[in-house]
Each structure stands twice: as structure tokens, then as C-alpha cells.
Coordinates of C-alpha atoms in Angstrom, one line a residue:
M112 CA 135.1 125.1 81.4
V113 CA 133.7 121.7 80.3
G114 CA 134.8 120.1 83.6
C115 CA 133.2 123.0 85.6
A116 CA 130.0 122.6 83.7
H117 CA 129.9 118.9 84.4
L118 CA 130.6 119.5 88.1
F119 CA 127.8 122.1 88.2
K120 CA 125.4 119.7 86.5
Q121 CA 126.3 117.0 89.0
F122 CA 125.6 119.2 92.0
S123 CA 122.4 120.7 90.5
Q124 CA 120.6 117.3 90.4
S125 CA 118.3 116.9 93.3
F126 CA 117.3 113.8 95.3
K127 CA 114.3 111.7 95.3
R128 CA 113.8 108.9 97.8
R129 CA 110.4 107.8 98.9
T130 CA 109.5 105.4 101.7
P131 CA 106.5 103.2 100.7
S132 CA 103.3 103.8 102.6
I133 CA 103.0 100.7 104.8
S134 CA 100.5 100.2 107.6
T135 CA 101.5 98.4 110.8
S136 CA 98.8 96.8 112.9
N137 CA 95.7 99.0 113.2
T138 CA 97.4 102.2 112.2
L139 CA 96.3 103.7 108.9
I140 CA 98.6 106.0 107.0
A141 CA 97.9 108.3 104.0
S142 CA 100.2 110.6 102.1
S143 CA 100.0 113.1 99.3
F144 CA 103.1 113.5 97.2
I145 CA 104.7 116.3 95.3
S146 CA 107.3 115.8 92.6
E147 CA 110.9 115.6 93.9
Q148 CA 114.2 115.4 91.9
K149 CA 117.3 113.2 92.3
M150 CA 120.8 114.1 93.4
D151 CA 124.0 112.3 92.6
Y152 CA 125.9 111.5 95.8
S153 CA 128.9 109.9 94.0
T154 CA 131.4 111.8 96.1
L155 CA 130.1 110.0 99.3
K156 CA 132.4 107.3 100.7
K157 CA 131.0 103.8 100.4
H158 CA 131.2 103.0 104.1
T159 CA 128.9 105.9 105.0
K160 CA 126.7 106.1 101.9
S161 CA 124.1 103.4 102.9
E162 CA 123.8 104.7 106.5
A163 CA 123.4 108.3 105.4
L164 CA 120.9 107.7 102.7
D165 CA 118.9 105.3 104.9
F166 CA 118.8 108.0 107.6
I167 CA 117.5 110.5 105.0
D168 CA 114.7 108.0 104.2
F169 CA 113.9 107.8 107.9
L170 CA 113.8 111.6 108.2
N171 CA 111.6 112.1 105.2
A172 CA 109.2 109.5 106.4
S173 CA 108.9 111.1 109.9
P174 CA 107.4 114.6 109.8
S175 CA 105.7 114.0 113.2
P176 CA 106.3 111.8 116.2
F177 CA 103.4 109.6 115.1
H178 CA 105.2 109.0 111.8
A179 CA 108.5 108.4 113.5
V180 CA 106.9 105.7 115.6
H181 CA 105.2 104.2 112.6
E182 CA 108.4 104.1 110.6
S183 CA 110.3 102.6 113.5
S184 CA 107.6 100.0 113.9
R185 CA 107.8 99.1 110.2
R186 CA 111.6 98.6 110.5
L187 CA 111.3 96.5 113.6
E188 CA 108.7 94.2 112.1
K189 CA 110.9 93.8 109.0
A190 CA 113.7 92.7 111.4
G191 CA 111.5 90.1 113.0
F192 CA 110.2 92.0 116.1
Q193 CA 106.8 90.9 117.4
K194 CA 104.3 93.6 118.3
I195 CA 102.8 93.3 121.8
S196 CA 100.4 95.5 123.7
E197 CA 100.4 96.9 127.2
R198 CA 96.7 95.9 127.3
D199 CA 97.6 92.2 127.1
E200 CA 99.5 89.7 129.2
W201 CA 103.0 89.2 127.8
Q202 CA 104.3 85.7 127.0
L203 CA 108.0 86.3 126.6
K204 CA 110.8 84.0 125.9
K205 CA 114.6 84.2 125.7
K206 CA 116.0 85.5 122.4
G207 CA 112.6 87.0 121.8
K208 CA 112.3 90.3 120.0
Y209 CA 109.4 92.5 121.0
Y210 CA 108.0 96.1 120.7
F211 CA 105.0 98.1 121.6
T212 CA 103.8 101.7 121.2
R213 CA 102.0 104.0 123.5
N214 CA 99.8 106.9 122.2
G215 CA 101.2 106.2 118.8
S216 CA 104.0 108.6 119.5
S217 CA 106.3 106.6 121.9
L218 CA 107.8 103.2 121.4
V219 CA 109.7 100.6 123.4
A220 CA 111.5 97.7 121.8
F221 CA 113.6 95.0 123.5
V222 CA 115.5 91.8 123.0
I223 CA 115.9 89.2 125.8
G224 CA 119.4 87.7 126.0
D225 CA 119.6 83.9 125.8
N226 CA 121.7 83.8 128.9
Y227 CA 119.5 86.2 131.0
H228 CA 118.5 85.0 134.4
P229 CA 116.4 87.1 137.0
G230 CA 118.6 88.4 139.7
Q231 CA 121.7 88.0 137.7
G232 CA 121.2 90.2 134.6
G233 CA 120.0 93.7 134.1
F234 CA 118.9 96.1 131.3
S235 CA 121.1 97.7 128.7
I236 CA 118.9 100.7 127.8
V237 CA 119.1 103.5 125.2
G238 CA 116.6 106.3 125.6
A239 CA 115.8 109.0 123.0
H240 CA 112.8 111.1 121.9
T241 CA 110.6 111.4 118.9
D242 CA 109.4 115.0 119.1
S243 CA 110.9 118.3 117.8
P244 CA 109.9 122.0 118.1
C245 CA 107.1 122.8 115.6
L246 CA 103.8 124.6 115.0
K247 CA 100.7 122.7 116.0
V248 CA 97.2 123.3 114.7
K249 CA 94.9 124.8 117.4
P250 CA 91.7 123.0 118.5
I251 CA 89.8 125.9 116.9
S252 CA 92.0 127.1 114.0
K253 CA 89.5 128.8 111.7
K254 CA 90.7 132.4 111.0
E255 CA 90.1 134.8 108.2
N256 CA 91.6 138.3 107.8
V257 CA 91.8 140.9 105.0
G258 CA 91.1 138.4 102.2
Y259 CA 93.2 135.5 103.5
I260 CA 92.3 132.2 105.1
E261 CA 94.7 131.5 108.0
V262 CA 95.3 128.6 110.4
G263 CA 95.6 129.2 114.1
V264 CA 98.7 127.4 115.5
Q265 CA 100.3 126.8 118.9
L266 CA 104.1 126.9 119.3
Y267 CA 105.4 123.6 120.6
G268 CA 108.7 123.5 122.4
G269 CA 111.6 126.0 122.2
G270 CA 112.0 126.5 118.5
I271 CA 114.0 129.2 116.8
W272 CA 110.8 130.6 115.5
H273 CA 112.1 133.2 113.1
T274 CA 113.4 130.3 110.9
W275 CA 109.7 129.3 110.3
F276 CA 109.0 132.5 108.3
D277 CA 108.9 132.2 104.5
R278 CA 109.2 128.4 104.4
D279 CA 107.1 126.0 102.4
L280 CA 105.0 124.2 105.0
G281 CA 103.0 121.0 104.9
I282 CA 100.8 119.3 107.5
A283 CA 101.3 115.9 109.1
G284 CA 100.1 114.0 112.2
R285 CA 97.3 111.9 113.6
V286 CA 93.6 112.1 112.6
M287 CA 90.8 110.2 114.5
V288 CA 88.6 108.9 111.7
E289 CA 85.1 107.6 112.4
Q290 CA 84.1 104.4 110.6
K291 CA 80.6 103.5 109.4
D292 CA 80.4 100.8 112.1
G293 CA 80.8 103.4 114.8
T294 CA 84.5 102.6 115.6
Y295 CA 87.3 105.2 115.5
K296 CA 90.7 104.6 113.9
H297 CA 94.1 106.4 114.6
T298 CA 95.0 107.4 111.0
L299 CA 98.2 109.1 109.9
V300 CA 98.2 111.9 107.3
H301 CA 101.2 113.4 105.5
I302 CA 100.5 116.2 103.2
K303 CA 103.8 116.9 101.4
K304 CA 102.4 119.7 99.2
P305 CA 103.3 123.1 100.5
I306 CA 99.9 124.4 101.5
L307 CA 100.9 126.8 104.2
R308 CA 103.3 129.7 104.6
V309 CA 104.1 132.3 107.3
P310 CA 105.0 135.5 105.4
T311 CA 107.4 138.1 106.7
L312 CA 106.7 141.9 106.4
A313 CA 108.4 143.6 103.4
I314 CA 111.6 145.5 104.3
H315 CA 110.0 148.6 102.9
L316 CA 107.4 148.5 105.7
D317 CA 109.9 147.6 108.5
G318 CA 113.3 149.2 108.0
S319 CA 114.7 147.7 111.2
A320 CA 114.2 144.1 110.2
N321 CA 117.9 143.6 109.4
E322 CA 119.0 145.0 112.7
A323 CA 116.5 143.1 114.9
F324 CA 113.7 140.9 113.5
K325 CA 111.0 141.2 116.1
F326 CA 107.5 139.6 115.9
N327 CA 104.5 138.7 118.0
K328 CA 104.2 134.9 118.3
E329 CA 100.4 135.0 118.4
T330 CA 99.6 137.5 115.7
H331 CA 102.6 137.4 113.3
M332 CA 103.1 133.6 113.1
L333 CA 99.7 132.7 111.5
P334 CA 100.3 130.5 108.4
V335 CA 98.3 131.5 105.3
L336 CA 96.3 128.6 103.8
A337 CA 94.6 130.3 100.9
T338 CA 92.9 133.5 99.7
S339 CA 89.3 134.0 100.6
A340 CA 88.4 134.6 96.9
K341 CA 89.8 131.3 95.6
T342 CA 88.4 129.5 98.6
A343 CA 84.9 130.7 97.8
L344 CA 85.3 129.7 94.1
N345 CA 86.4 126.2 95.1
A346 CA 84.0 125.6 98.0
K347 CA 82.4 122.2 98.2
K348 CA 78.8 121.6 99.1
D349 CA 78.4 120.7 102.8
D350 CA 77.8 117.0 103.2
K351 CA 75.2 116.6 105.9
S352 CA 75.4 112.8 106.1
W353 CA 76.7 111.1 109.2
G354 CA 79.6 112.0 111.6
P355 CA 80.8 115.1 113.3
N356 CA 81.2 118.5 111.7
Q357 CA 84.8 119.8 112.3
T358 CA 84.2 122.7 109.9
K359 CA 82.8 124.5 112.9
N360 CA 86.3 124.6 114.4
H361 CA 88.4 124.5 111.3
H362 CA 88.0 126.0 107.8
P363 CA 86.3 123.6 105.4
A364 CA 89.2 123.9 103.0
L365 CA 91.5 122.4 105.6
I366 CA 89.2 119.6 106.5
N367 CA 88.6 118.8 102.8
V368 CA 92.3 118.5 101.9
L369 CA 92.7 116.1 104.9
A370 CA 89.8 114.0 103.8
E371 CA 90.9 113.9 100.2
T372 CA 94.4 112.8 101.2
M373 CA 93.1 110.1 103.5
K374 CA 90.4 109.1 101.0
V375 CA 87.6 109.5 103.6
E376 CA 84.5 111.7 103.9
A377 CA 85.1 115.1 105.6
R378 CA 82.5 114.2 108.3
Q379 CA 84.5 111.1 109.3
I380 CA 87.2 113.4 110.7
C381 CA 86.4 113.6 114.4
D382 CA 89.6 115.2 115.8
F383 CA 93.3 115.4 115.1
E384 CA 96.8 116.4 116.3
L385 CA 98.6 118.0 113.4
C386 CA 101.9 119.7 113.1
L387 CA 103.4 121.9 110.4
F388 CA 106.7 120.9 108.8
D389 CA 109.1 122.1 106.2
T390 CA 108.3 120.3 102.9
Q391 CA 111.9 120.6 101.7
P392 CA 113.2 117.0 102.0
A393 CA 116.3 116.0 104.0
T394 CA 119.3 115.9 101.8
L395 CA 123.1 115.7 101.8
G396 CA 125.0 118.9 101.3
G397 CA 128.5 120.4 101.4
L398 CA 131.1 120.2 98.7
Y399 CA 132.0 116.6 99.6
D400 CA 128.5 115.6 100.7
E401 CA 129.7 115.7 104.3
F402 CA 126.6 117.3 105.7
I403 CA 123.0 116.3 106.3
F404 CA 120.6 119.3 105.9
S405 CA 117.2 118.5 107.4
A406 CA 114.5 119.4 109.9
R407 CA 114.1 117.4 113.1
L408 CA 117.7 116.2 113.4
D409 CA 117.1 116.9 117.1
N410 CA 116.2 114.3 118.0
L411 CA 115.4 111.9 115.1
G412 CA 119.2 111.7 114.7
M413 CA 119.6 109.7 117.9
T414 CA 116.2 108.0 117.5
Y415 CA 117.5 106.5 114.3
C416 CA 120.9 105.5 115.8
S417 CA 119.1 103.8 118.8
L418 CA 116.7 102.0 116.6
M419 CA 119.3 100.7 114.1
A420 CA 121.7 99.7 116.8
L421 CA 119.1 97.5 118.4
I422 CA 118.1 96.0 115.0
Q423 CA 121.7 95.4 113.9
S424 CA 122.5 93.6 117.2
C425 CA 119.2 91.8 117.8
D426 CA 120.3 88.4 116.5
N427 CA 123.5 88.3 118.4
V428 CA 122.3 87.4 121.9
S429 CA 123.4 83.8 122.4
D430 CA 125.7 84.7 125.3
E431 CA 123.8 87.9 126.3
K432 CA 123.1 88.2 130.1
N433 CA 121.1 91.4 129.8
I434 CA 117.9 92.6 128.2
R435 CA 118.6 95.1 125.4
L436 CA 116.0 97.8 125.3
I437 CA 115.3 101.1 123.5
S438 CA 112.7 103.6 124.7
L439 CA 111.7 106.4 122.3
F440 CA 109.7 108.9 124.2
D441 CA 107.4 111.8 123.1
N442 CA 107.2 115.3 124.7
E443 CA 110.8 115.7 125.7
E444 CA 110.8 119.2 124.2
I445 CA 108.2 120.4 126.6
G446 CA 109.5 118.7 129.8
S447 CA 108.5 115.0 129.3
T448 CA 105.6 115.1 131.8
S449 CA 102.9 113.2 129.9
A450 CA 101.5 109.7 129.9
H451 CA 104.0 108.9 127.0
G452 CA 107.0 111.0 128.1
A453 CA 110.1 110.1 130.0
N454 CA 108.6 111.4 133.2
S455 CA 105.8 108.8 133.0
N456 CA 105.7 105.2 134.2
L457 CA 106.5 103.9 130.7
L458 CA 110.1 102.7 131.3
P459 CA 109.7 101.4 134.9
T460 CA 106.5 99.5 134.3
T461 CA 108.0 98.0 131.1
M462 CA 111.0 96.8 133.1
E463 CA 108.7 95.4 135.8
R464 CA 106.5 93.5 133.3
I465 CA 109.5 92.0 131.6
L466 CA 111.0 90.8 134.9
S467 CA 107.6 89.3 136.0
S468 CA 107.6 87.0 132.9
D469 CA 108.8 83.5 133.4
M470 CA 110.7 83.7 130.0
G471 CA 109.2 80.4 129.0
S472 CA 111.6 78.4 131.2
K473 CA 111.3 79.1 135.0
S474 CA 108.9 80.8 137.3
A475 CA 109.0 84.6 137.8
P476 CA 110.8 86.1 140.8
K477 CA 108.8 85.7 144.0
N478 CA 109.7 89.1 145.3
M479 CA 109.3 91.5 142.4
K480 CA 110.4 94.6 144.4
V481 CA 113.7 93.0 145.2
A482 CA 114.1 91.6 141.7
F483 CA 113.5 95.0 140.2
E484 CA 116.0 96.7 142.5
Q485 CA 118.6 94.1 141.7
A486 CA 118.0 94.5 138.0
V487 CA 118.3 98.3 138.2
H488 CA 121.7 98.1 139.8
K489 CA 122.9 95.8 137.1
S490 CA 121.6 98.2 134.4
F491 CA 122.8 101.1 132.5
L492 CA 121.0 103.9 130.5
I493 CA 122.4 105.9 127.6
S494 CA 120.4 109.1 127.2
A495 CA 120.8 109.8 123.5
D496 CA 120.0 113.3 122.5
M497 CA 121.8 115.4 119.8
A498 CA 124.7 117.6 120.9
H499 CA 126.1 121.0 119.9
A500 CA 128.9 121.0 117.2
V501 CA 131.1 124.1 117.4
N502 CA 129.7 126.9 115.1
P503 CA 132.6 128.5 113.2
N504 CA 130.8 131.9 113.2
Y505 CA 130.2 131.8 117.0
A506 CA 133.2 129.9 118.3
E507 CA 133.5 132.2 121.3
K508 CA 130.2 130.8 122.6
Y509 CA 131.9 127.5 123.3
E510 CA 134.2 126.5 126.1
E511 CA 137.7 126.5 124.5
N512 CA 138.5 122.9 125.4
H513 CA 135.1 121.5 124.6
R514 CA 134.3 122.3 121.0
P515 CA 132.8 119.2 119.3
Q516 CA 133.5 118.7 115.6
M517 CA 131.5 116.8 113.1
H518 CA 132.9 113.5 111.8
Q519 CA 134.9 113.0 115.0
G520 CA 132.5 110.9 117.0
T521 CA 129.5 111.0 119.3
V522 CA 129.7 113.5 122.2
I523 CA 129.6 112.7 125.9
K524 CA 127.8 115.6 127.6
I525 CA 128.8 116.6 131.1
N526 CA 127.4 119.2 133.5
A527 CA 128.4 119.8 137.1
N528 CA 124.9 121.0 137.9
Q529 CA 123.3 117.8 136.6
R530 CA 121.7 119.1 133.5
Y531 CA 123.3 116.0 132.1
A532 CA 123.5 112.8 134.1
T533 CA 127.0 111.7 133.2
T534 CA 129.3 110.7 136.0
A535 CA 133.0 109.5 136.0
P536 CA 132.0 105.8 136.2
T537 CA 129.4 106.0 133.5
S538 CA 131.7 108.0 131.2
L539 CA 134.5 105.5 131.8
I540 CA 132.2 102.5 130.9
L541 CA 131.2 104.1 127.6
R542 CA 134.8 105.2 126.8
E543 CA 136.0 101.6 127.3
I544 CA 133.3 100.3 125.1
A545 CA 134.3 102.8 122.4
R546 CA 138.0 102.0 122.8
Q547 CA 137.5 98.3 122.3
K548 CA 135.6 98.9 119.0
E549 CA 137.9 101.9 118.0
I550 CA 134.9 104.2 117.8
P551 CA 135.7 108.0 118.2
I552 CA 134.3 109.9 121.2
Q553 CA 134.2 113.6 122.1
E554 CA 133.3 115.7 125.2
F555 CA 131.1 118.7 125.7
V556 CA 130.9 121.1 128.6
V557 CA 129.0 124.4 128.4
R558 CA 130.7 127.7 129.3
N559 CA 130.1 129.0 132.9
D560 CA 128.5 132.1 131.5
S561 CA 126.1 130.2 129.3
S562 CA 122.8 128.5 129.9
C563 CA 122.6 124.8 129.4
G564 CA 119.9 122.6 128.0
S565 CA 118.9 119.3 129.5
T566 CA 117.7 115.8 128.5
I567 CA 115.7 112.8 129.7
G568 CA 118.9 111.6 131.4
P569 CA 118.7 113.3 134.8
M570 CA 115.0 112.6 135.0
L571 CA 115.2 108.9 134.4
S572 CA 118.4 108.6 136.4
A573 CA 116.6 110.1 139.4
K574 CA 113.4 108.2 138.9
L575 CA 115.0 104.8 138.6
G576 CA 118.3 105.2 140.4
I577 CA 120.0 103.9 137.3
R578 CA 123.5 104.7 136.1
T579 CA 123.3 107.1 133.2
V580 CA 125.5 108.8 130.6
D581 CA 124.3 111.6 128.3
V582 CA 125.5 111.4 124.7
G583 CA 124.6 112.8 121.3
N584 CA 125.8 113.3 117.8
P585 CA 127.1 116.9 117.1
Q586 CA 124.9 119.2 115.0
L587 CA 124.5 122.9 114.1
S588 CA 121.4 125.1 114.3
M589 CA 119.6 123.0 116.9
H590 CA 115.9 123.8 117.1
S591 CA 116.0 125.6 113.7
I592 CA 113.5 124.6 111.1
R593 CA 116.6 123.5 109.1
E594 CA 119.4 121.9 111.0
T595 CA 122.8 120.5 110.0
S596 CA 124.7 117.3 111.1
G597 CA 127.7 115.3 109.8
V598 CA 127.3 112.3 107.5
D599 CA 130.0 110.2 109.3
D600 CA 128.3 110.7 112.6
V601 CA 125.3 108.6 111.6
K602 CA 127.5 105.6 111.4
N603 CA 129.6 106.7 114.5
G604 CA 126.5 107.0 116.6
T605 CA 124.9 103.7 115.5
D606 CA 128.2 101.8 115.9
L607 CA 128.6 103.2 119.4
L608 CA 125.2 102.2 120.6
K609 CA 125.5 98.8 118.9
A610 CA 128.8 98.3 120.7
F611 CA 127.1 99.3 124.0
F612 CA 124.5 96.6 123.6
E613 CA 127.1 93.9 122.8
L614 CA 129.8 94.8 125.3
F615 CA 128.2 96.5 128.3
P616 CA 127.9 93.4 130.6
S617 CA 131.6 92.4 130.1
V618 CA 132.9 96.0 130.6
D619 CA 130.6 96.6 133.6
A620 CA 132.1 93.5 135.3
K621 CA 135.4 95.3 135.5
V622 CA 134.1 98.5 137.1
F623 CA 133.7 98.6 140.9
V624 CA 131.9 101.5 142.7
D625 CA 130.1 101.2 146.1

């Protein structure tokens, strides 16, 4: 009994890990914190512990695409990457490490190989996305009904929406803040306190809830912010100084909590893009700490692996013939057609601008069109988006020979109808890279009687004419508010993408396809 009590005590401790609030460039960030507890992860193997806990830090620091890009930028700068801007002329050099952001929600980072020469080298690219299904605050969100203050929301992406009921919800995203000098600043806000909740109807009033939970997305998914009575008692005097008045569109209580968190006046808040998120932090779980329980694993899981693979390989480019690049896009969950999505000009124009640079040694190519086409055909894209692990309670939903397992490696995704862009040559190249580094690989094919999701892979492959393979780490409950992935696969995914950056040119030289 003493041993059981000790074990229970060990597993009942909860985890507290906080990423410091750091501002990169002109982006401001503000957070409100709630108390969190610590968990002992002593059962975790040493070789996976640091990767898993660092990934958890990344997840908890990234409740919105804006925060994911901010956290990625912070890590890149720590690794010596220089921030550049699409507005400026680029002065690039070999072995240089650079990154830029677009809209604050997409990011591109790249390293130029020391042995890169125009016309001879290409691009080793990993593409991922920063967005996940969520609830977003409407432009006019003010609602009040039967004694409650509610917030109007839009449903973003294809979420499993019933999982959002009865969860403790915070708010995070971007706020445009007016300064006293008349300028406006993109400011991040992260309210970790559970200030919102979507309540379900009591079973006594809906006896069929356990057979079929049905709800109206417009009227039944309104988060409750406060009661009208308490709001009236805590109302603040309206400040009629300078700036816009967003309380016309949103309840003053919501505007005030944003202002207090960011330490600005309420009338400085001009506009915002805010999403709701589950305030329960990402954590390790399972008897042997083998799982990661978190929101937004799709697709912050592969965003993290892409980012860390580039950072871990960025200083080993002395003999590199290619340009190593990651592109983290926004809006994949809604089709990618935006100025900062994969269906924009973000990736092709980035490649063109890099190629047009003299790299500090020789003049740029005379015919950019030819140079770009040559580079594309020497390039390779890994579309990195999370994959489906076999669910033990629904095993019949998976093709019998393609049931990915956690801890057994990143998944190559294949679809005859081109929902994924993988081909035999691209699959072969990645397999050979994995074989040389002894990194495990799995395969996934959807059943013929099942629908199939898609990724940025087919879109970018068609847009650029670039060889592409679709991959992802296996997970359960994709698009739920709370998803599950395997601890070992964080390292598996990072190691695979790092190996791709280091080995692709040499492996590609052995593959011949007209």
C-alpha cells in the first residue's frame, strides 16, 4: 500500500512550464497567467525527455498562429538567424541564416549552403502550417441573453465541434493597438485564465443526448463570458479620451480584460483577430509518459519538427549545395487561399528573391526564369502535416495493411487520387534518407470506402512543379480540442527532417527519372 500511495502521489503532481514573454522586432506580446502545477516525468527515457518537454513548451506558448510564429521567431533568433523583410532589398551571403514573417501568422526561414551555386543547386524545403480548427471572435460579438453576456464566434476550419462544449476557454491572438503618436502596433495577447465556456444542455432536458448529441452551430455554440448582474456591478466608467470605441461592437467587459492584460487603454484597441483555446496546458500522459495530450497537435507537431530540424542543422552547411528552407503557412485548415497561405505567392517569390541575390560573391543569374526552373527541378518538398494513428476503438476504419502506430516513426502518406502528393521516386528518396540514419518510417493509405483529407503538398507540387512527398507524425483525435500523439515521434520527426536537410543532395544524385 505504501508503494501504491507513492505511485499515486507521483502521478497526481501536475506540470508547470512557462515560456518567458519575449518580444521580437516590432511585435509586442502580453500574457495573463493562471497558477499551474508541476508533474514528475521521471519515467520518461532520457533520449526523448528534452525533445518532448521542449515541444510542450512550444505548444503552450502557441495558442494562435500569431503566437506560433512569434515563438518560432524567438527560437530562430536565439539560433543566430537574422530577421529580414519582404519590404526591403535582401543582401544575402553563403552560410547566412535568415527568416521573415508575413501577416505575423506565416514564417519562412532558410540557410544558404556554402557550396551553393546558381544553376547547380536547388532547394531542400519543408512546408507545414501554423493554424488549427478553433472558434474565432466575430467582428461584432456583443450578445446578451437571459441574464448572460455571450460572445459571438465563427467556426474556423473543420473542427470536431462537440469537443468544445464544457471546456475552460481562454482568448489569444492579435490586437491592433493605437499609439499616442498615431501609429498602430501588432500586439499579441494571451489570456490564460478560463474566461469563456460553451455549456451543454442538462441530460434532464435532452434525454437523447447520449444517443446523438445534436446542436446548432450558430445558436448553441455561443461561449458565456459573464452574468449580466456581475457585469453591471463591475462596470467601468467609459473613457472618452482618444482612440476608437470598440465597445460598440464588443462588450466592454471583453475589451477591458484585453486592455488590462496588454496594459493599454481600452480605447487604444482598434481591431483584433482573436481565437478561443483550451486553457488546459499540454502535458505528458499515459502510464509510461508515452503520450502527449494537447490542443493543436495538428499541425504544431510538424511545425515544431520542421523548425527544430532547420535549427539543429543550420551550422552544418560547409559542403551544402542546396538552400535549406522551411515555410510555415497559415490558413491550411480552410483551403490555403490567402495572402499568407500555401496557395499564395509566398514560396515561389521567396525562391525567386533568393536566386536573384548575388550571395556576396558573384553576379545573379542573367535569365531568372531559366535559373528558377533549373532550381525547381533540383529541389524537393516535404509537406509535413500530422497523420492518423490507428485508433484501437475504431480499427475497422483503417485499411488493414496501413495502420500507423505511435513510436514507430513518421508516416509517409499516399493517395492514388492525389490528395497527397507522394510518388514512387519521392517516397524512395525519403526512405533512403531514413535508412541511412536508421530512422523508422511508416505508410498510410486510406480505405477505398472512406473520405481522405488533403494537405499543402498537392497544391504546392502543382503550383511549382516540384517533387513532393507528404509525411506526418501519427496522432489520435485529429481536429478535436484535445488531441493525442506519441512522445517518441517528436524526436523521430525532427530527426527525419534534419536528415533530409543534410542528405538530400547526395541521395538525389543517385535517383534518375526523366
